[in-house]
């Protein structure tokens, strides 16, 4: 079913909205959640909560792109759930690896700067991504938005894992420079 | 806590960047022998043998102008992985150039069928999911084509229920039995191809005509009214029927 029709179902408060959403996007959302949590049951729970969140936010929302609207909800719910995990459970997924990679992008603090809020940081990220060649931008999003394992990204782009890692390494360095240039402290 | 802030902030990046990076579903090749049964399995082994012998992949099309290790096969919708349909950024084309920049044909016709195909390089190293529409010509506006003939047109997307990243594609609404006015490009063996490494698929080996994207080049008479890219075809923005489009297309073609 067309996205616009699915959104219309939400606005009409029709229960089919959720069935149609699940039919079209359950795999997409499950994949996002599973990359973060590495746990089928918890991922399933996050996907179901995604539908509930979508139901509660449409109306008043009318998303331009249903896929990423749902994806963002799933990603946030999954990251929140991840926070509740014990150290032992955290070790198994991509999230811990991704977090330690992201640590490298964080600019050093100076005393004059104030830590920025998330929205300003997101805007700086968008400016950074807008100036990247498409391939690098996609690889960045696949790793740091979708938390895809390096191996999967490498396969999709017919690169070796080490090529993928060094590409990500370069992107992280550039991001750090970009954030520093914009005077951003996290 | 800081690195978490960055991870959450990345979550809010532009929808466009998220959509273009949607992961491809894992390649899940169906074991065809289950579907075909043992006898067919023997046959396919024989075909495989022959393939290995001649060192060329088996193909449902006659790929005389394509080079390297490439094959094209018909596939069913459920063989198409989710996320296979991702469209890139569409370059703007000025309205008049939509009729002049390529050698196009223009006709009114009906959709007879749409079949998904898989273009495979290096025996599965790289995969492209496209489709081929069979369009029956009703009325010719331009080109060396005949009324009542059926034309094959290559579409750079597959048709499936999988995730649809590009909401705006006109072609997604294409259905069997639907009437429309179409202006596909004549596939030129020197310009229209896709290369992967040393391997090259020449689109004219698949179909003599092609839509270079799924948004423009077609005006569809759908149940919900006339559908086309009103932004690109600005001069027809107020069109309501295919007759309006016919008039518009004829005018644009005579201005060439």
GROMACS .gro file of C-alpha atoms in nm:
model
  442
    1UNK     CA    1   0.000   0.000   0.000
    2UNK     CA    2   0.108   0.353  -0.073
    3UNK     CA    3   0.258   0.545   0.218
    4UNK     CA    4   0.012   0.830   0.177
    5UNK     CA    5  -0.276   0.581   0.207
    6UNK     CA    6  -0.124   0.425   0.519
    7UNK     CA    7  -0.087   0.770   0.676
    8UNK     CA    8  -0.448   0.842   0.585
    9UNK     CA    9  -0.550   0.529   0.777
   10UNK     CA   10  -0.379   0.666   1.087
   11UNK     CA   11  -0.559   0.994   1.046
   12UNK     CA   12  -0.890   0.809   1.008
   13UNK     CA   13  -0.802   0.618   1.329
   14UNK     CA   14  -0.842   0.292   1.137
   15UNK     CA   15  -0.688  -0.012   1.299
   16UNK     CA   16  -0.574  -0.127   0.957
   17UNK     CA   17  -0.309   0.142   0.980
   18UNK     CA   18  -0.097  -0.076   1.203
   19UNK     CA   19  -0.154  -0.393   1.001
   20UNK     CA   20  -0.052  -0.217   0.681
   21UNK     CA   21   0.250  -0.059   0.851
   22UNK     CA   22   0.361  -0.394   0.981
   23UNK     CA   23   0.318  -0.553   0.639
   24UNK     CA   24   0.537  -0.297   0.469
   25UNK     CA   25   0.788  -0.192   0.733
   26UNK     CA   26   0.819  -0.459   1.002
   27UNK     CA   27   1.137  -0.603   0.847
   28UNK     CA   28   1.291  -0.261   0.806
   29UNK     CA   29   1.224  -0.166   1.169
   30UNK     CA   30   1.322  -0.506   1.305
   31UNK     CA   31   1.655  -0.478   1.131
   32UNK     CA   32   1.728  -0.139   1.284
   33UNK     CA   33   1.638  -0.261   1.630
   34UNK     CA   34   1.824  -0.588   1.600
   35UNK     CA   35   2.146  -0.412   1.496
   36UNK     CA   36   2.131  -0.214   1.819
   37UNK     CA   37   2.012  -0.482   2.058
   38UNK     CA   38   2.118  -0.815   1.906
   39UNK     CA   39   1.819  -0.972   2.073
   40UNK     CA   40   1.517  -1.097   1.879
   41UNK     CA   41   1.263  -1.062   2.158
   42UNK     CA   42   1.363  -0.711   2.255
   43UNK     CA   43   1.379  -0.605   1.891
   44UNK     CA   44   1.026  -0.736   1.839
   45UNK     CA   45   0.909  -0.541   2.141
   46UNK     CA   46   1.066  -0.220   2.007
   47UNK     CA   47   0.904  -0.274   1.668
   48UNK     CA   48   0.561  -0.317   1.831
   49UNK     CA   49   0.619  -0.008   2.042
   50UNK     CA   50   0.708   0.175   1.721
   51UNK     CA   51   0.356   0.111   1.586
   52UNK     CA   52   0.206   0.235   1.910
   53UNK     CA   53   0.418   0.551   1.896
   54UNK     CA   54   0.321   0.605   1.534
   55UNK     CA   55  -0.047   0.562   1.630
   56UNK     CA   56  -0.009   0.821   1.905
   57UNK     CA   57   0.171   1.074   1.688
   58UNK     CA   58  -0.045   1.055   1.372
   59UNK     CA   59  -0.240   1.282   1.388
   60UNK     CA   60  -0.112   1.551   1.441
   61UNK     CA   61   0.194   1.439   1.242
   62UNK     CA   62   0.185   1.379   0.870
   63UNK     CA   63   0.536   1.251   0.790
   64UNK     CA   64   0.686   1.320   0.451
   65UNK     CA   65   0.854   0.985   0.449
   66UNK     CA   66   0.692   0.709   0.646
   67UNK     CA   67   0.990   0.471   0.632
   68UNK     CA   68   1.234   0.704   0.805
   69UNK     CA   69   0.965   0.839   1.037
   70UNK     CA   70   0.914   0.485   1.168
   71UNK     CA   71   1.285   0.409   1.153
   72UNK     CA   72   1.368   0.705   1.374
   73UNK     CA   73   1.114   0.594   1.634
   74UNK     CA   74   1.251   0.239   1.631
   75UNK     CA   75   1.608   0.360   1.659
   76UNK     CA   76   1.530   0.581   1.958
   77UNK     CA   77   1.327   0.315   2.137
   78UNK     CA   78   1.602   0.060   2.079
   79UNK     CA   79   1.876   0.290   2.205
   80UNK     CA   80   1.667   0.363   2.515
   81UNK     CA   81   1.626  -0.007   2.573
   82UNK     CA   82   1.998  -0.060   2.522
   83UNK     CA   83   2.067   0.180   2.807
   84UNK     CA   84   1.885  -0.059   3.041
   85UNK     CA   85   2.108  -0.348   2.943
   86UNK     CA   86   2.365  -0.477   3.188
   87UNK     CA   87   2.731  -0.461   3.094
   88UNK     CA   88   2.732  -0.828   3.002
   89UNK     CA   89   2.440  -0.799   2.764
   90UNK     CA   90   2.585  -0.485   2.605
   91UNK     CA   91   2.896  -0.660   2.492
   92UNK     CA   92   2.729  -0.867   2.222
   93UNK     CA   93   2.600  -0.606   1.977
   94UNK     CA   94   2.727  -0.335   1.745
   95UNK     CA   95   2.625  -0.053   1.976
   96UNK     CA   96   2.925  -0.067   2.209
   97UNK     CA   97   3.161  -0.077   1.910
   98UNK     CA   98   2.984   0.214   1.742
   99UNK     CA   99   2.994   0.417   2.061
  100UNK     CA  100   3.366   0.370   2.102
  101UNK     CA  101   3.417   0.466   1.737
  102UNK     CA  102   3.213   0.781   1.790
  103UNK     CA  103   3.426   0.874   2.087
  104UNK     CA  104   3.701   0.956   1.837
  105UNK     CA  105   3.486   1.226   1.674
  106UNK     CA  106   3.429   1.424   1.989
  107UNK     CA  107   3.622   1.749   1.986
  108UNK     CA  108   3.831   1.840   2.287
  109UNK     CA  109   3.664   2.083   2.524
  110UNK     CA  110   3.790   2.435   2.584
  111UNK     CA  111   3.670   2.646   2.875
  112UNK     CA  112   3.490   2.914   2.672
  113UNK     CA  113   3.263   2.685   2.476
  114UNK     CA  114   2.934   2.555   2.601
  115UNK     CA  115   2.820   2.203   2.533
  116UNK     CA  116   2.561   2.220   2.254
  117UNK     CA  117   2.223   2.057   2.260
  118UNK     CA  118   2.128   1.769   2.036
  119UNK     CA  119   1.946   1.978   1.774
  120UNK     CA  120   2.243   2.203   1.707
  121UNK     CA  121   2.464   1.899   1.685
  122UNK     CA  122   2.226   1.735   1.437
  123UNK     CA  123   2.229   2.047   1.222
  124UNK     CA  124   2.609   2.043   1.220
  125UNK     CA  125   2.599   1.676   1.120
  126UNK     CA  126   2.363   1.754   0.832
  127UNK     CA  127   2.599   2.024   0.706
  128UNK     CA  128   2.887   1.781   0.731
  129UNK     CA  129   2.701   1.509   0.542
  130UNK     CA  130   2.579   1.748   0.272
  131UNK     CA  131   2.941   1.808   0.175
  132UNK     CA  132   3.036   1.441   0.156
  133UNK     CA  133   3.036   1.238  -0.163
  134UNK     CA  134   2.731   1.012  -0.172
  135UNK     CA  135   2.917   0.689  -0.110
  136UNK     CA  136   3.093   0.817   0.201
  137UNK     CA  137   2.770   0.967   0.328
  138UNK     CA  138   2.583   0.639   0.285
  139UNK     CA  139   2.860   0.438   0.451
  140UNK     CA  140   2.854   0.682   0.743
  141UNK     CA  141   2.478   0.651   0.785
  142UNK     CA  142   2.489   0.275   0.751
  143UNK     CA  143   2.738   0.248   1.032
  144UNK     CA  144   2.624   0.525   1.265
  145UNK     CA  145   2.254   0.554   1.193
  146UNK     CA  146   2.168   0.191   1.111
  147UNK     CA  147   2.452   0.050   1.323
  148UNK     CA  148   2.520  -0.205   1.051
  149UNK     CA  149   2.811  -0.441   1.115
  150UNK     CA  150   3.126  -0.348   0.919
  151UNK     CA  151   3.111  -0.684   0.744
  152UNK     CA  152   2.767  -0.612   0.600
  153UNK     CA  153   2.865  -0.266   0.478
  154UNK     CA  154   3.177  -0.410   0.318
  155UNK     CA  155   2.970  -0.674   0.139
  156UNK     CA  156   2.722  -0.425   0.006
  157UNK     CA  157   2.992  -0.204  -0.141
  158UNK     CA  158   3.213  -0.493  -0.258
  159UNK     CA  159   3.493  -0.364  -0.037
  160UNK     CA  160   3.712  -0.551   0.207
  161UNK     CA  161   3.647  -0.505   0.578
  162UNK     CA  162   3.976  -0.322   0.621
  163UNK     CA  163   3.893  -0.084   0.336
  164UNK     CA  164   3.559  -0.014   0.500
  165UNK     CA  165   3.722   0.042   0.838
  166UNK     CA  166   3.975   0.285   0.697
  167UNK     CA  167   3.702   0.471   0.510
  168UNK     CA  168   3.508   0.507   0.835
  169UNK     CA  169   3.825   0.612   1.014
  170UNK     CA  170   3.877   0.893   0.763
  171UNK     CA  171   3.516   1.004   0.790
  172UNK     CA  172   3.542   1.017   1.169
  173UNK     CA  173   3.854   1.232   1.150
  174UNK     CA  174   3.687   1.467   0.907
  175UNK     CA  175   3.380   1.486   1.129
  176UNK     CA  176   3.592   1.574   1.429
  177UNK     CA  177   3.761   1.854   1.233
  178UNK     CA  178   3.424   1.976   1.110
  179UNK     CA  179   3.278   1.989   1.461
  180UNK     CA  180   3.586   2.168   1.590
  181UNK     CA  181   3.564   2.418   1.308
  182UNK     CA  182   3.202   2.488   1.396
  183UNK     CA  183   3.307   2.542   1.756
  184UNK     CA  184   3.101   2.255   1.883
  185UNK     CA  185   3.169   2.085   2.211
  186UNK     CA  186   2.970   1.785   2.314
  187UNK     CA  187   2.768   1.019   2.829
  188UNK     CA  188   2.912   1.233   2.548
  189UNK     CA  189   2.935   0.962   2.288
  190UNK     CA  190   2.571   0.873   2.354
  191UNK     CA  191   2.480   1.236   2.280
  192UNK     CA  192   2.647   1.206   1.942
  193UNK     CA  193   2.476   0.873   1.869
  194UNK     CA  194   2.134   1.024   1.949
  195UNK     CA  195   2.211   1.338   1.748
  196UNK     CA  196   2.296   1.124   1.445
  197UNK     CA  197   1.946   0.979   1.485
  198UNK     CA  198   1.801   1.312   1.379
  199UNK     CA  199   1.990   1.358   1.051
  200UNK     CA  200   1.800   1.442   0.736
  201UNK     CA  201   1.548   1.182   0.612
  202UNK     CA  202   1.715   1.183   0.275
  203UNK     CA  203   2.042   1.055   0.421
  204UNK     CA  204   1.865   0.787   0.619
  205UNK     CA  205   1.661   0.671   0.324
  206UNK     CA  206   1.951   0.650   0.081
  207UNK     CA  207   2.144   0.434   0.328
  208UNK     CA  208   1.866   0.183   0.396
  209UNK     CA  209   2.040  -0.154   0.410
  210UNK     CA  210   1.984  -0.400   0.132
  211UNK     CA  211   1.820  -0.716   0.253
  212UNK     CA  212   2.055  -1.010   0.260
  213UNK     CA  213   2.071  -1.202  -0.062
  214UNK     CA  214   1.837  -1.494  -0.016
  215UNK     CA  215   1.855  -1.714  -0.317
  216UNK     CA  216   1.576  -1.964  -0.328
  217UNK     CA  217   1.692  -2.315  -0.383
  218UNK     CA  218   1.525  -2.345  -0.721
  219UNK     CA  219   1.538  -2.722  -0.724
  220UNK     CA  220   1.278  -2.731  -0.449
  221UNK     CA  221   1.039  -2.550  -0.676
  222UNK     CA  222   1.118  -2.734  -0.993
  223UNK     CA  223   1.151  -3.086  -0.863
  224UNK     CA  224   1.415  -3.344  -0.924
  225UNK     CA  225   1.380  -3.373  -1.300
  226UNK     CA  226   1.419  -3.003  -1.350
  227UNK     CA  227   1.713  -3.012  -1.114
  228UNK     CA  228   1.891  -3.252  -1.348
  229UNK     CA  229   1.814  -3.021  -1.635
  230UNK     CA  230   1.945  -2.719  -1.450
  231UNK     CA  231   2.259  -2.912  -1.364
  232UNK     CA  232   2.297  -2.982  -1.732
  233UNK     CA  233   2.251  -2.612  -1.804
  234UNK     CA  234   2.499  -2.531  -1.532
  235UNK     CA  235   2.740  -2.779  -1.687
  236UNK     CA  236   2.698  -2.617  -2.023
  237UNK     CA  237   2.742  -2.279  -1.863
  238UNK     CA  238   3.066  -2.380  -1.701
  239UNK     CA  239   3.181  -2.539  -2.022
  240UNK     CA  240   3.132  -2.220  -2.221
  241UNK     CA  241   3.232  -2.001  -1.930
  242UNK     CA  242   2.930  -1.779  -1.974
  243UNK     CA  243   2.644  -1.736  -1.730
  244UNK     CA  244   2.298  -1.861  -1.827
  245UNK     CA  245   2.061  -1.582  -1.920
  246UNK     CA  246   1.698  -1.535  -2.017
  247UNK     CA  247   1.803  -1.270  -2.268
  248UNK     CA  248   2.031  -1.269  -2.567
  249UNK     CA  249   2.312  -1.051  -2.442
  250UNK     CA  250   2.501  -1.013  -2.766
  251UNK     CA  251   2.629  -0.661  -2.704
  252UNK     CA  252   2.695  -0.698  -2.331
  253UNK     CA  253   3.041  -0.803  -2.223
  254UNK     CA  254   3.207  -0.983  -1.933
  255UNK     CA  255   3.035  -1.200  -1.676
  256UNK     CA  256   2.677  -1.082  -1.674
  257UNK     CA  257   2.340  -1.254  -1.688
  258UNK     CA  258   1.979  -1.141  -1.686
  259UNK     CA  259   1.694  -1.351  -1.553
  260UNK     CA  260   1.328  -1.309  -1.486
  261UNK     CA  261   1.252  -1.322  -1.115
  262UNK     CA  262   0.930  -1.321  -0.913
  263UNK     CA  263   0.838  -1.039  -0.676
  264UNK     CA  264   0.909  -1.248  -0.367
  265UNK     CA  265   1.266  -1.307  -0.480
  266UNK     CA  266   1.335  -0.936  -0.459
  267UNK     CA  267   1.506  -0.834  -0.137
  268UNK     CA  268   1.371  -0.546   0.061
  269UNK     CA  269   1.550  -0.225  -0.006
  270UNK     CA  270   1.638  -0.332  -0.360
  271UNK     CA  271   1.435  -0.037  -0.476
  272UNK     CA  272   1.634   0.268  -0.380
  273UNK     CA  273   1.639   0.558  -0.614
  274UNK     CA  274   1.913   0.813  -0.628
  275UNK     CA  275   1.880   1.184  -0.649
  276UNK     CA  276   1.697   1.296  -0.958
  277UNK     CA  277   1.873   1.556  -1.169
  278UNK     CA  278   1.645   1.837  -1.283
  279UNK     CA  279   1.584   1.846  -1.656
  280UNK     CA  280   1.435   2.163  -1.807
  281UNK     CA  281   1.088   2.099  -1.945
  282UNK     CA  282   1.168   2.144  -2.314
  283UNK     CA  283   1.472   1.918  -2.286
  284UNK     CA  284   1.252   1.636  -2.161
  285UNK     CA  285   1.146   1.611  -2.524
  286UNK     CA  286   1.475   1.688  -2.693
  287UNK     CA  287   1.773   1.574  -2.488
  288UNK     CA  288   1.728   1.207  -2.576
  289UNK     CA  289   1.599   1.030  -2.880
  290UNK     CA  290   1.256   0.938  -2.748
  291UNK     CA  291   0.945   0.776  -2.882
  292UNK     CA  292   0.603   0.899  -2.774
  293UNK     CA  293   0.283   0.699  -2.774
  294UNK     CA  294  -0.040   0.621  -2.597
  295UNK     CA  295  -0.058   0.264  -2.484
  296UNK     CA  296  -0.177   0.004  -2.237
  297UNK     CA  297   0.030  -0.195  -1.991
  298UNK     CA  298   0.020  -0.562  -2.091
  299UNK     CA  299   0.256  -0.693  -1.826
  300UNK     CA  300   0.545  -0.596  -1.603
  301UNK     CA  301   0.811  -0.855  -1.524
  302UNK     CA  302   1.090  -0.827  -1.272
  303UNK     CA  303   1.440  -0.911  -1.382
  304UNK     CA  304   1.767  -0.964  -1.204
  305UNK     CA  305   2.088  -0.846  -1.366
  306UNK     CA  306   2.374  -1.035  -1.211
  307UNK     CA  307   2.744  -0.955  -1.245
  308UNK     CA  308   3.025  -1.199  -1.171
  309UNK     CA  309   2.778  -1.475  -1.072
  310UNK     CA  310   2.615  -1.277  -0.793
  311UNK     CA  311   2.895  -1.040  -0.691
  312UNK     CA  312   2.670  -0.748  -0.781
  313UNK     CA  313   2.296  -0.752  -0.836
  314UNK     CA  314   2.060  -0.509  -1.003
  315UNK     CA  315   1.685  -0.553  -0.977
  316UNK     CA  316   1.498  -0.394  -1.266
  317UNK     CA  317   1.177  -0.469  -1.452
  318UNK     CA  318   1.053  -0.482  -1.807
  319UNK     CA  319   0.710  -0.350  -1.908
  320UNK     CA  320   0.528  -0.470  -2.216
  321UNK     CA  321   0.329  -0.178  -2.351
  322UNK     CA  322   0.078  -0.213  -2.633
  323UNK     CA  323   0.077   0.086  -2.862
  324UNK     CA  324  -0.259   0.251  -2.931
  325UNK     CA  325  -0.159   0.580  -3.089
  326UNK     CA  326   0.182   0.698  -3.208
  327UNK     CA  327   0.300   1.058  -3.153
  328UNK     CA  328   0.664   1.011  -3.232
  329UNK     CA  329   0.902   0.740  -3.344
  330UNK     CA  330   0.927   0.456  -3.586
  331UNK     CA  331   0.677   0.233  -3.407
  332UNK     CA  332   0.350   0.075  -3.513
  333UNK     CA  333   0.003   0.083  -3.368
  334UNK     CA  334  -0.100  -0.240  -3.195
  335UNK     CA  335   0.260  -0.351  -3.161
  336UNK     CA  336   0.389  -0.440  -2.815
  337UNK     CA  337   0.702  -0.262  -2.700
  338UNK     CA  338   0.941  -0.369  -2.426
  339UNK     CA  339   1.056  -0.086  -2.200
  340UNK     CA  340   1.319  -0.128  -1.930
  341UNK     CA  341   1.235   0.024  -1.590
  342UNK     CA  342   1.521   0.087  -1.347
  343UNK     CA  343   1.322  -0.053  -1.052
  344UNK     CA  344   1.169  -0.384  -0.954
  345UNK     CA  345   0.809  -0.424  -0.846
  346UNK     CA  346   0.753  -0.580  -0.505
  347UNK     CA  347   0.580  -0.522  -0.173
  348UNK     CA  348   0.915  -0.456  -0.015
  349UNK     CA  349   1.013  -0.127   0.131
  350UNK     CA  350   0.954   0.165  -0.092
  351UNK     CA  351   1.204   0.439  -0.034
  352UNK     CA  352   1.107   0.677  -0.306
  353UNK     CA  353   0.750   0.782  -0.246
  354UNK     CA  354   0.730   1.000  -0.548
  355UNK     CA  355   0.796   0.756  -0.825
  356UNK     CA  356   0.524   0.762  -1.085
  357UNK     CA  357   0.626   0.419  -1.208
  358UNK     CA  358   0.527   0.255  -0.877
  359UNK     CA  359   0.163   0.311  -0.971
  360UNK     CA  360   0.199   0.127  -1.300
  361UNK     CA  361  -0.051  -0.159  -1.320
  362UNK     CA  362  -0.146  -0.414  -1.580
  363UNK     CA  363  -0.436  -0.284  -1.787
  364UNK     CA  364  -0.355   0.078  -1.715
  365UNK     CA  365  -0.350   0.325  -2.004
  366UNK     CA  366  -0.100   0.603  -2.030
  367UNK     CA  367   0.110   0.819  -2.251
  368UNK     CA  368   0.474   0.719  -2.251
  369UNK     CA  369   0.789   0.888  -2.378
  370UNK     CA  370   1.071   0.637  -2.320
  371UNK     CA  371   1.422   0.679  -2.450
  372UNK     CA  372   1.544   0.468  -2.740
  373UNK     CA  373   1.813   0.247  -2.586
  374UNK     CA  374   2.136   0.328  -2.756
  375UNK     CA  375   2.399   0.051  -2.726
  376UNK     CA  376   2.684   0.300  -2.686
  377UNK     CA  377   2.529   0.521  -2.415
  378UNK     CA  378   2.280   0.306  -2.229
  379UNK     CA  379   2.459   0.050  -2.021
  380UNK     CA  380   2.559  -0.032  -1.665
  381UNK     CA  381   2.912  -0.127  -1.589
  382UNK     CA  382   3.037  -0.325  -1.293
  383UNK     CA  383   3.413  -0.371  -1.295
  384UNK     CA  384   3.505  -0.521  -1.630
  385UNK     CA  385   3.149  -0.635  -1.690
  386UNK     CA  386   2.892  -0.445  -1.886
  387UNK     CA  387   2.521  -0.490  -1.944
  388UNK     CA  388   2.396  -0.311  -2.254
  389UNK     CA  389   2.034  -0.219  -2.187
  390UNK     CA  390   1.936  -0.260  -2.551
  391UNK     CA  391   2.004  -0.634  -2.503
  392UNK     CA  392   1.715  -0.640  -2.256
  393UNK     CA  393   1.469  -0.400  -2.419
  394UNK     CA  394   1.483  -0.157  -2.710
  395UNK     CA  395   1.347   0.130  -2.498
  396UNK     CA  396   1.405   0.246  -2.142
  397UNK     CA  397   1.280   0.485  -1.878
  398UNK     CA  398   1.590   0.657  -1.742
  399UNK     CA  399   1.411   0.715  -1.411
  400UNK     CA  400   1.082   0.614  -1.256
  401UNK     CA  401   0.939   0.961  -1.210
  402UNK     CA  402   0.921   1.122  -1.553
  403UNK     CA  403   0.852   0.990  -1.904
  404UNK     CA  404   0.504   0.863  -1.828
  405UNK     CA  405   0.155   1.001  -1.775
  406UNK     CA  406  -0.072   0.744  -1.617
  407UNK     CA  407  -0.448   0.725  -1.615
  408UNK     CA  408  -0.499   0.578  -1.265
  409UNK     CA  409  -0.816   0.515  -1.064
  410UNK     CA  410  -0.733   0.823  -0.868
  411UNK     CA  411  -0.688   1.044  -1.169
  412UNK     CA  412  -0.407   1.144  -1.394
  413UNK     CA  413  -0.064   1.083  -1.246
  414UNK     CA  414   0.262   1.227  -1.369
  415UNK     CA  415   0.547   1.447  -1.254
  416UNK     CA  416   0.364   1.780  -1.257
  417UNK     CA  417   0.675   1.956  -1.136
  418UNK     CA  418   0.891   1.856  -1.432
  419UNK     CA  419   0.611   1.879  -1.689
  420UNK     CA  420   0.510   2.219  -1.565
  421UNK     CA  421   0.332   2.319  -1.886
  422UNK     CA  422   0.081   2.038  -1.827
  423UNK     CA  423   0.045   2.104  -1.455
  424UNK     CA  424  -0.330   2.156  -1.486
  425UNK     CA  425  -0.396   1.858  -1.713
  426UNK     CA  426  -0.678   1.633  -1.603
  427UNK     CA  427  -0.716   1.377  -1.879
  428UNK     CA  428  -0.494   1.187  -2.118
  429UNK     CA  429  -0.641   1.399  -2.398
  430UNK     CA  430  -0.496   1.707  -2.230
  431UNK     CA  431  -0.161   1.529  -2.218
  432UNK     CA  432  -0.189   1.425  -2.581
  433UNK     CA  433  -0.230   1.788  -2.678
  434UNK     CA  434   0.059   1.891  -2.453
  435UNK     CA  435   0.295   1.621  -2.583
  436UNK     CA  436   0.211   1.705  -2.944
  437UNK     CA  437   0.280   2.072  -2.879
  438UNK     CA  438   0.610   2.000  -2.709
  439UNK     CA  439   0.714   1.766  -2.990
  440UNK     CA  440   0.624   2.017  -3.261
  441UNK     CA  441   0.835   2.283  -3.083
  442UNK     CA  442   1.147   2.074  -3.115
   0.00000   0.00000   0.00000
